[in-house]
Short mmCIF file of C-alpha atoms and ligand atoms in Angstrom, two decimals:
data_model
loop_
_atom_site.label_atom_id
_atom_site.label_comp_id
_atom_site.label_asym_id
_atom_site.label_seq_id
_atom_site.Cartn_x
_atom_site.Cartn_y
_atom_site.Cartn_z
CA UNK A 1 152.05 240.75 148.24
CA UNK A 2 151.45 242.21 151.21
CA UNK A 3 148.30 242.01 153.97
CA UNK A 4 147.17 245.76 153.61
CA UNK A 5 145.41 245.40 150.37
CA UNK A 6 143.29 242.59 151.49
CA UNK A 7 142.54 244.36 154.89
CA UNK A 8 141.94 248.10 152.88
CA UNK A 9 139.07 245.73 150.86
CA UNK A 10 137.47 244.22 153.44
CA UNK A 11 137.77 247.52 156.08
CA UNK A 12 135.59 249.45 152.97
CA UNK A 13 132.87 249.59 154.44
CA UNK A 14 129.92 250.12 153.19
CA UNK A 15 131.69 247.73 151.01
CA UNK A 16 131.22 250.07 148.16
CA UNK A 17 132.71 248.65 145.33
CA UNK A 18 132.49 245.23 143.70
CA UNK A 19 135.44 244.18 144.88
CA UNK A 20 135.31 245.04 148.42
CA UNK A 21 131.79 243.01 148.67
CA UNK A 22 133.58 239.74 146.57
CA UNK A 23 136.53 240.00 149.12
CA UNK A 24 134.48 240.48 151.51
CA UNK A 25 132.18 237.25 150.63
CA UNK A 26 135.06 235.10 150.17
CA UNK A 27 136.33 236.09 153.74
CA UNK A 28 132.87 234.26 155.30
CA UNK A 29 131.96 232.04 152.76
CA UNK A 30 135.50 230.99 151.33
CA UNK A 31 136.22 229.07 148.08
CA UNK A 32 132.71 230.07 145.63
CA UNK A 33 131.44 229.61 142.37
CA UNK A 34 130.81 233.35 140.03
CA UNK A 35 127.15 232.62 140.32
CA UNK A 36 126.84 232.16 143.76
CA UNK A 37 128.43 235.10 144.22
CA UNK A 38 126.14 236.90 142.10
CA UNK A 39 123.42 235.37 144.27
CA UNK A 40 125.27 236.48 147.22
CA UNK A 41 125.83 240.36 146.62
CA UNK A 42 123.65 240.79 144.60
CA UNK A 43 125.38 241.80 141.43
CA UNK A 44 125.23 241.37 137.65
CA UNK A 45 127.21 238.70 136.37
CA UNK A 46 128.72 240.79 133.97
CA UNK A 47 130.09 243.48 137.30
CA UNK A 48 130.98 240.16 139.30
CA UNK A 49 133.24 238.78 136.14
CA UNK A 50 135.24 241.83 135.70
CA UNK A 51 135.61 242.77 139.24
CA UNK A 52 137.03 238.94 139.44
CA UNK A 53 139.29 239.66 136.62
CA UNK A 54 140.93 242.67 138.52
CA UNK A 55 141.37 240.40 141.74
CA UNK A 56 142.74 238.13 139.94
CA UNK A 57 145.33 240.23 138.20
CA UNK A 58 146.02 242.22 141.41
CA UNK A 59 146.96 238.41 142.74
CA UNK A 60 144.09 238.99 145.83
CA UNK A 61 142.03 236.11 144.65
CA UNK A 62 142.69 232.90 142.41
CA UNK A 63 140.92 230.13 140.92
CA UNK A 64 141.08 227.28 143.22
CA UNK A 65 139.22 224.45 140.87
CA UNK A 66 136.50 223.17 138.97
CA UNK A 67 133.30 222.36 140.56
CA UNK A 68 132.03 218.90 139.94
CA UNK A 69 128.60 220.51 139.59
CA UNK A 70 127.51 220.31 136.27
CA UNK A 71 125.12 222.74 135.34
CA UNK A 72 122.77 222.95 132.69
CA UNK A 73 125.29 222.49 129.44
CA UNK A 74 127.26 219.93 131.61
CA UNK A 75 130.01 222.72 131.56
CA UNK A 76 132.43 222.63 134.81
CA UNK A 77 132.31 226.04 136.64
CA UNK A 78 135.28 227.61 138.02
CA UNK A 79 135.54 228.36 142.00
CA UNK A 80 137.74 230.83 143.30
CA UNK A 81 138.84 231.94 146.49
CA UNK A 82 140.82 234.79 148.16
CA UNK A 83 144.63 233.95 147.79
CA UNK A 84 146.25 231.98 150.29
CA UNK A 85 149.63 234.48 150.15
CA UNK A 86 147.23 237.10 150.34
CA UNK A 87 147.14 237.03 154.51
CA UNK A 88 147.27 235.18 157.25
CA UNK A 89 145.07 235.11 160.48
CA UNK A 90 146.17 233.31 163.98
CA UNK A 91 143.01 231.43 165.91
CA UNK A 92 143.95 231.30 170.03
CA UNK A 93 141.89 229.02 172.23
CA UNK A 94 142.32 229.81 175.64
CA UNK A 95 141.81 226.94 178.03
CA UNK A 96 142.18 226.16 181.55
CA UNK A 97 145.84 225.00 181.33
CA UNK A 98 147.06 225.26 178.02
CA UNK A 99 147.03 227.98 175.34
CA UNK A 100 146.22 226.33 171.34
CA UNK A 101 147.11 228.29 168.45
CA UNK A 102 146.61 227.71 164.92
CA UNK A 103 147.83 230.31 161.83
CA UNK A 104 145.69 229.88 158.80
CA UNK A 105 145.74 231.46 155.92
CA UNK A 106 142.58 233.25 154.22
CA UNK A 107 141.15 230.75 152.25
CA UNK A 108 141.26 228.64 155.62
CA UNK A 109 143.88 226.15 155.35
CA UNK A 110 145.61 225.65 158.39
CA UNK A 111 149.12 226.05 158.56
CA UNK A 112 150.41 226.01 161.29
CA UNK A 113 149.21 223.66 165.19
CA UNK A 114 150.65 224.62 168.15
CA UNK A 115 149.76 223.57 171.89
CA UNK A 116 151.46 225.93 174.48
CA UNK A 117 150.97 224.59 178.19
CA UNK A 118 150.89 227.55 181.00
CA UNK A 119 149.83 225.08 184.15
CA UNK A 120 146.90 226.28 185.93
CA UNK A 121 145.76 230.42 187.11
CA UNK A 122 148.23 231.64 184.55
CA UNK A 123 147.98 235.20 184.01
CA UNK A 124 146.85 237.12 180.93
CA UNK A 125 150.28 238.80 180.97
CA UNK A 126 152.25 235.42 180.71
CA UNK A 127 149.52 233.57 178.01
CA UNK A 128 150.56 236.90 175.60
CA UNK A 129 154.02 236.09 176.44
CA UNK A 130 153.74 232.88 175.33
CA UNK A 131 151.65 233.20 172.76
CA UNK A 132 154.04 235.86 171.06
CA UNK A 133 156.94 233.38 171.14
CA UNK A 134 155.06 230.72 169.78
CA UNK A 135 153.70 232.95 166.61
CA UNK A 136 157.00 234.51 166.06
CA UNK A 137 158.47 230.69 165.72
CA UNK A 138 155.42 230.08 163.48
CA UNK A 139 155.87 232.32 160.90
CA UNK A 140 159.68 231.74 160.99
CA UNK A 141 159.41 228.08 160.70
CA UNK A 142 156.86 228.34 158.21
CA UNK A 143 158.52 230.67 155.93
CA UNK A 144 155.33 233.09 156.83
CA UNK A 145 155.76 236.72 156.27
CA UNK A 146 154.78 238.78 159.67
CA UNK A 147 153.25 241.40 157.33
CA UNK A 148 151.13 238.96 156.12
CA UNK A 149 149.25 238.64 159.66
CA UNK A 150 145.68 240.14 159.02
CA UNK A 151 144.12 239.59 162.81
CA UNK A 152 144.60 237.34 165.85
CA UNK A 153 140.89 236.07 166.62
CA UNK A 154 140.91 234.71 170.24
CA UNK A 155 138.35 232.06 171.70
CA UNK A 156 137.42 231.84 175.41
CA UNK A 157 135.62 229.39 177.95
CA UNK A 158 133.30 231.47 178.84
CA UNK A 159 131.13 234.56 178.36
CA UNK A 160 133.08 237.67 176.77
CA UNK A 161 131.43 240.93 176.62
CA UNK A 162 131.15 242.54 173.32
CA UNK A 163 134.03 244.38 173.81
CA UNK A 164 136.40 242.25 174.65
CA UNK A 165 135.84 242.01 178.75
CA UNK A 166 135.76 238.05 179.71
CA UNK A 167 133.07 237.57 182.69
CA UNK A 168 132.83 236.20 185.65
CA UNK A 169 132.89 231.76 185.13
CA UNK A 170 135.35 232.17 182.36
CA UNK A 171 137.40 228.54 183.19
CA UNK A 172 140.42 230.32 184.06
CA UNK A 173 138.69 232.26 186.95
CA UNK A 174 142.04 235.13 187.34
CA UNK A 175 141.34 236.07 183.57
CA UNK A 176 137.41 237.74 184.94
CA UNK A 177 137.01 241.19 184.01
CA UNK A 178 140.54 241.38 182.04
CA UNK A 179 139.64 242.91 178.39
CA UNK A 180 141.29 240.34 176.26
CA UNK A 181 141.51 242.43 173.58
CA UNK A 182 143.69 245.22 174.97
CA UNK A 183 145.96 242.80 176.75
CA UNK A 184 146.45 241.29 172.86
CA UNK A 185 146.47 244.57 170.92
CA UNK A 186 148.88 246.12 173.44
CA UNK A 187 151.52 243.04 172.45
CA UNK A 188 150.90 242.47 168.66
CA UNK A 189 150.40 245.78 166.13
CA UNK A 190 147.41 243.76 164.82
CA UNK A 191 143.42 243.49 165.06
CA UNK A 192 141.99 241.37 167.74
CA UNK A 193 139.08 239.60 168.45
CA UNK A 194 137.82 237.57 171.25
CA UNK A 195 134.35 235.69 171.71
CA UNK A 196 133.32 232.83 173.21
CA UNK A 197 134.50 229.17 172.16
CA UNK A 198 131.06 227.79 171.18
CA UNK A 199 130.32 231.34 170.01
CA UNK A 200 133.37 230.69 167.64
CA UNK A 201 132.41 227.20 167.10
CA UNK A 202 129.06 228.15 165.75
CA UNK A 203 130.84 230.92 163.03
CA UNK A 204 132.90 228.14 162.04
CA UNK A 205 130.38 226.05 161.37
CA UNK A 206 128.09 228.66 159.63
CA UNK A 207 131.65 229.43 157.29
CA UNK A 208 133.07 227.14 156.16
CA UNK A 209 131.42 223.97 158.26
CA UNK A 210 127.56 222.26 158.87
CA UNK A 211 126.01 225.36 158.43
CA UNK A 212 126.99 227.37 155.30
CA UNK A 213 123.51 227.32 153.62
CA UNK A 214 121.65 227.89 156.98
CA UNK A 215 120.95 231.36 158.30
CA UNK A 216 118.97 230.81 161.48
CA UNK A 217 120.35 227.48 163.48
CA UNK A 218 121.46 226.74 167.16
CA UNK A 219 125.06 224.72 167.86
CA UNK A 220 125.12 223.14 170.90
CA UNK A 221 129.02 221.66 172.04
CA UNK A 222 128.41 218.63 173.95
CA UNK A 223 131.51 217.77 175.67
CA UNK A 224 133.12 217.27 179.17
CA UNK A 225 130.65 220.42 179.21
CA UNK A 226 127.53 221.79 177.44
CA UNK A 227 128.07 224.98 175.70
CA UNK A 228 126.19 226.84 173.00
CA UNK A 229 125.33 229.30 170.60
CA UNK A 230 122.28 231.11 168.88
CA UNK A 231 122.71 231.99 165.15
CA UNK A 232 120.06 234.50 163.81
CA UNK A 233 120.02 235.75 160.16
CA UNK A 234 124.27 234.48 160.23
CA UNK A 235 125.00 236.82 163.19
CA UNK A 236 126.01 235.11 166.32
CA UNK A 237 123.52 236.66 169.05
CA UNK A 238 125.83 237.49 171.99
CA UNK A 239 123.42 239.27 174.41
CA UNK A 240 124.31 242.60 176.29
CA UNK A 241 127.56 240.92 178.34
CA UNK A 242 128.16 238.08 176.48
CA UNK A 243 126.32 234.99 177.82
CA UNK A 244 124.03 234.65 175.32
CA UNK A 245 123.30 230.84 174.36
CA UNK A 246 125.08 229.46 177.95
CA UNK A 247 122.92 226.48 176.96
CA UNK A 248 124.82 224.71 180.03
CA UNK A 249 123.78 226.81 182.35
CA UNK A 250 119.83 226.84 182.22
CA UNK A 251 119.08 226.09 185.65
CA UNK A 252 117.26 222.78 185.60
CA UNK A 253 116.66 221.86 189.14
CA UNK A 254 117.18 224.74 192.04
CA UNK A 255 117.75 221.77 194.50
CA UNK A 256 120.02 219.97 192.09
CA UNK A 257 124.04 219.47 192.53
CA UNK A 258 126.25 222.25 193.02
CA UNK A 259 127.56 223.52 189.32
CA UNK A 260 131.26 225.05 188.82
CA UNK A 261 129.29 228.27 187.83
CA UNK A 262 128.51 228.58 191.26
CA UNK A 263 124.58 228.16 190.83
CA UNK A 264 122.64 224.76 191.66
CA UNK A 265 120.90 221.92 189.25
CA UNK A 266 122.43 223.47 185.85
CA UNK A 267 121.85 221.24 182.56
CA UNK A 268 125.28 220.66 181.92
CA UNK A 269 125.76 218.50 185.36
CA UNK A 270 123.41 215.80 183.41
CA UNK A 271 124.00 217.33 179.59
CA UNK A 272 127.41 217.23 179.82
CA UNK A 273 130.46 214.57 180.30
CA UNK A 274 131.92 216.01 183.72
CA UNK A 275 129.74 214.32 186.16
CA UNK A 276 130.25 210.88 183.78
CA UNK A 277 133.87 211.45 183.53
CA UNK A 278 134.44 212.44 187.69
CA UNK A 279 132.41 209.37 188.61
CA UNK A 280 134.50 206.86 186.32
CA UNK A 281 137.82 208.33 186.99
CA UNK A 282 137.04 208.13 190.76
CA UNK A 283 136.21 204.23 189.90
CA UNK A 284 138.77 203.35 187.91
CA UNK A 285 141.89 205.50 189.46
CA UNK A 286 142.69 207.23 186.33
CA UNK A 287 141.51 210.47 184.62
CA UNK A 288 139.23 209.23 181.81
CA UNK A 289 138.23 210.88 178.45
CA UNK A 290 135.17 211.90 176.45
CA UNK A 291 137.02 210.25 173.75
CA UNK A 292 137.95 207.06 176.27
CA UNK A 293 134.34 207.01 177.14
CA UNK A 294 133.13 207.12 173.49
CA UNK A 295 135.72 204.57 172.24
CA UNK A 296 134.88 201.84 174.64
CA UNK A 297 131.18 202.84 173.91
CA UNK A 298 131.62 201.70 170.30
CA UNK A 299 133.34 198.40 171.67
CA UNK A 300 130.59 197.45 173.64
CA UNK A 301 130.66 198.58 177.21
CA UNK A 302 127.30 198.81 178.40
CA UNK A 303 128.18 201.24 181.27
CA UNK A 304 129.39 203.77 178.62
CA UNK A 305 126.55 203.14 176.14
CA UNK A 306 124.17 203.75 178.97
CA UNK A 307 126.08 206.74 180.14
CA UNK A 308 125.93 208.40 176.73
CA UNK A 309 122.41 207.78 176.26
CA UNK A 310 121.93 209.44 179.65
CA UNK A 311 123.67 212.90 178.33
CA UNK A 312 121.55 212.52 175.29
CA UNK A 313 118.11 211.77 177.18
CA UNK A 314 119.14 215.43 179.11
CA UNK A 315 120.67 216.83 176.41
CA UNK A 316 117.05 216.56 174.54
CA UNK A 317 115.35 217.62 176.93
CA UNK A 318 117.43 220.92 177.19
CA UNK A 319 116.84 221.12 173.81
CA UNK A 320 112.72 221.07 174.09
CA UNK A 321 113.41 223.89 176.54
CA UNK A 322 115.53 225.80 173.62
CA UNK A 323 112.65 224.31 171.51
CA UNK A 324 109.94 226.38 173.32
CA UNK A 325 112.41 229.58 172.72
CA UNK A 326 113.51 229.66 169.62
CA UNK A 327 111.98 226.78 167.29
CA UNK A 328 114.72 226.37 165.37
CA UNK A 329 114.71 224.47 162.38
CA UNK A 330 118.24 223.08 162.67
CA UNK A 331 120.32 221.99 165.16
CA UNK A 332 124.55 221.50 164.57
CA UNK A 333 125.86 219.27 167.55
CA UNK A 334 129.61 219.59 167.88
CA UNK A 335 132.22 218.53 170.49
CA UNK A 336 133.50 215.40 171.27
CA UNK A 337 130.23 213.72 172.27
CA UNK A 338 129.30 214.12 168.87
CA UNK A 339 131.93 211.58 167.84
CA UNK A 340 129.91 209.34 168.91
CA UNK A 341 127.51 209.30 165.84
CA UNK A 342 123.98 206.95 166.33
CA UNK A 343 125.06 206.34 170.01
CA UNK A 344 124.19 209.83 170.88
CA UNK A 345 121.51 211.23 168.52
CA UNK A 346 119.32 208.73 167.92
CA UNK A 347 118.50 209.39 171.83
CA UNK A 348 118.66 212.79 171.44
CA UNK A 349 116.31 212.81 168.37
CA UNK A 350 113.73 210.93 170.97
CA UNK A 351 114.35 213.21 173.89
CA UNK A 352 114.15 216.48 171.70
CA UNK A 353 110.33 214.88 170.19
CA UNK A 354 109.41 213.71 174.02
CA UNK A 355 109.80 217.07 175.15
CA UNK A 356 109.06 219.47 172.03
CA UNK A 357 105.44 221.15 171.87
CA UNK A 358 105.18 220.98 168.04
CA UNK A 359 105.69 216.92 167.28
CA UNK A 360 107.03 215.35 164.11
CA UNK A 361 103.49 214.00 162.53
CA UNK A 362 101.82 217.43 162.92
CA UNK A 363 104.39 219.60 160.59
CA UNK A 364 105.48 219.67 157.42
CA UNK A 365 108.55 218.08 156.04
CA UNK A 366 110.58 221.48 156.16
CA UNK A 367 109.48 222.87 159.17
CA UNK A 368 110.93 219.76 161.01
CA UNK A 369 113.86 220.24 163.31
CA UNK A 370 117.28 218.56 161.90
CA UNK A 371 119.49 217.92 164.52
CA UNK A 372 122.88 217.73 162.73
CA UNK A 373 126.35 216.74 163.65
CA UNK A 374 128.98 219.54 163.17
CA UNK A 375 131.77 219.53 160.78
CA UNK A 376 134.42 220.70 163.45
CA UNK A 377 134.33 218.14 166.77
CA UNK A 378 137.51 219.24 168.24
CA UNK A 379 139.14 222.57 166.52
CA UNK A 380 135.68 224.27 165.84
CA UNK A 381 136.42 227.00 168.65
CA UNK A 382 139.85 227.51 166.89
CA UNK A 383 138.83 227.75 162.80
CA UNK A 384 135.81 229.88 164.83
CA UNK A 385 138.29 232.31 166.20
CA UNK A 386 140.29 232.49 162.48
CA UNK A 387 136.31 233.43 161.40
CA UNK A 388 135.80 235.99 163.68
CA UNK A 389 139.10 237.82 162.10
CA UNK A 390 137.65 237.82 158.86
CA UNK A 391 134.43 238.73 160.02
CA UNK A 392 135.67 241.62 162.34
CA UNK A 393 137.50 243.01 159.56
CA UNK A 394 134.86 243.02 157.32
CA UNK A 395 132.72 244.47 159.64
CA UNK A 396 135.44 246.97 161.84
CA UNK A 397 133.00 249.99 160.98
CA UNK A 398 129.93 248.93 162.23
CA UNK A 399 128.45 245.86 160.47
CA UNK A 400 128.54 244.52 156.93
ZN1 LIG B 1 126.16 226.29 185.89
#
């Protein structure tokens, strides 16, 4: 069983035949019950349950369990999924000194982990070098077929332009204006796709993580910085070059400290961990962690109890700000700083009703914002990227 089946289904586009749109629904939504997929494309039961049957015989998609749901006649219902041998998709992460890859296959289990250092300013030229190696040993060492590779998805800190261009205050500042795509495509005979990390994060979320049952939602990644992402109607909302939901980067205070974006008094100086993290290394002569920080929060230490609190107070009130733009009803917090559970949203939940226009008493239960810890704290950007494969496929011709 090769790749090119799965690809031809979810390439038709308009997805015109049953098929295509249940391959195509598996892709984002992965394992799934026959009825929600009728509720999902729309069509009959009757057109859903042979169409599965055909799948199922052509090996594409397989019955992964029984869902503990019991539904009306206390009957177990089936779930199926695409077939793991059916393909294979490779998530990059692009960072400022180190290249992660994962291979997963397409009902999203991961496979294969790989961290590939390149020092610091490494060129495009020598990360696709790399990164070829390492997938080659992948798929050898894993016993993968190379024909089974469907895409190479590839998430970036920092803005990307919808096609592929990354921006100016991408972390690894030689990589500006280089289209990531082409530098990818021209190495591997496959689709690629690029996007930002939180960008990712927030498709990983919406597919298989937080946010599978919510269409409109904002993720915010609170980590050593603040990034973010604006979900409308499940379609991450880029913006014409690529900075759309740069959370971080709202400029808070024109007078305020210098950012590494280059502009002054950004939220993700008091948001995010960096300033935290610089201070305390400086104190203690040793380069301390998000997770260091939240660890010895949870045993006690007042200084890093307070200091969490502090991002949360700011992170809140970035959110009011977000608030006044978008209203949304939920809000998925990932990165590291989520980790750290109560210590960091309970402030955040006060912050976010200190500074929202619309407070708690005066609305309904359900059109209350939920701020919600994500499902992915520290590989979101990479499942993302595996999304954005499926996605792209799915939607190669213009949408879907
Ligand atoms: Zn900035």
């Amino acid at each position: 069983l090769s790749g090119s089946e799965i690809i031809a289904l979810l390439k038709d586009h308009p997805a015109r035949t049953p098929e295509a749109r249940i391959v195509r629904c598996m892709s984002e939504r992965g394992a799934i019950t026959a009825a929600d997929l009728a509720r999902a494309t729309g069509l009959a039961r009757s057109t859903i349950s042979t169409a599965l049957s055909e799948l199922r015989s052509a090996k594409i998609v397989i019955e992964v369990a029984q869902s503990m749901e019991v539904r009306g006649a206390g009957r177990p219902t089936s779930v199926f999924s695409l077939n793991p041998r059916a393909g294979t998709c490779i998530g990059l992460h692009v960072g400022l000194s180190s290249l992660r890859l994962i291979v997963a296959d397409v009902s999203h289990a991961v496979l294969h982990h790989d961290e590939i250092g390149l020092g610091l300013d490494y060129t495009p030229q020598a990360a696709m070098r790399k990164a070829r190696t390492a997938i080659t040993d992948a798929y050898r060492r894993s016993g993968l077929s190379p024909h089974s590779l469907l895409g190479i998805g590839v998430a970036v800190a920092g803005p990307v332009a919808p096609d592929g261009r990354i921006q100016r205050a991408s972390i690894v500042p030689n990589w500006a204006g280089v289209n990531i795509r082409h530098v990818f495509a021209s190495a591997f005979e496959t689709a690629v796709f690029a996007d930002n990390e939180s960008n990712c994060s927030a498709l990983a979320e919406m597919t298989w993580g937080a946010a599978t049952d919510i269409d409109d939602f904002v993720y915010v990644k609170i980590d050593v910085g603040l990034g973010g992402a604006i979900v409308v109607q499940r379609r991450v909302v880029t913006g014409a070059a690529g900075a759309g939901g740069e959370f971080g980067h709202i400029s808070i205070d024109p007078n305020g400290g210098l950012c590494r974006c280059g502009n002054r008094g950004c939220l993700e100086l008091t948001a995010g961990f960096r300033t935290v993290l610089e201070r305390m290394s400086h104190r203690q002569k040793r380069s301390v962690t998000v997770e260091d920080l939240v660890e010895r929060a949870f045993g006690g230490d007042v200084d890093c109890v307070e200091a969490i609190a502090g991002i949360a107070e700011a992170a809140g009130r970035g959110l009011g700000i977000i608030g006044s733009i978008l209203n949304p009803g939920v809000v998925v917090v990932g990165g590291f700083g989520a980790t750290a559970g109560p210590l960091l949203f309970d402030r955040l939940n006060d912050s976010y009703e200190r500074h929202t226009l619309l407070k708690r008493a005066q609305l309904a239960e359900a059109q209350r914002l939920r701020i919600v810890p994500a499902r992915f704290t520290t590989d979101g950007s990479l499942m993302g990227a595996v999304a954005l494969v499926l996605r792209g496929l799915g939607a190669l011709q213009g949408g879907g």
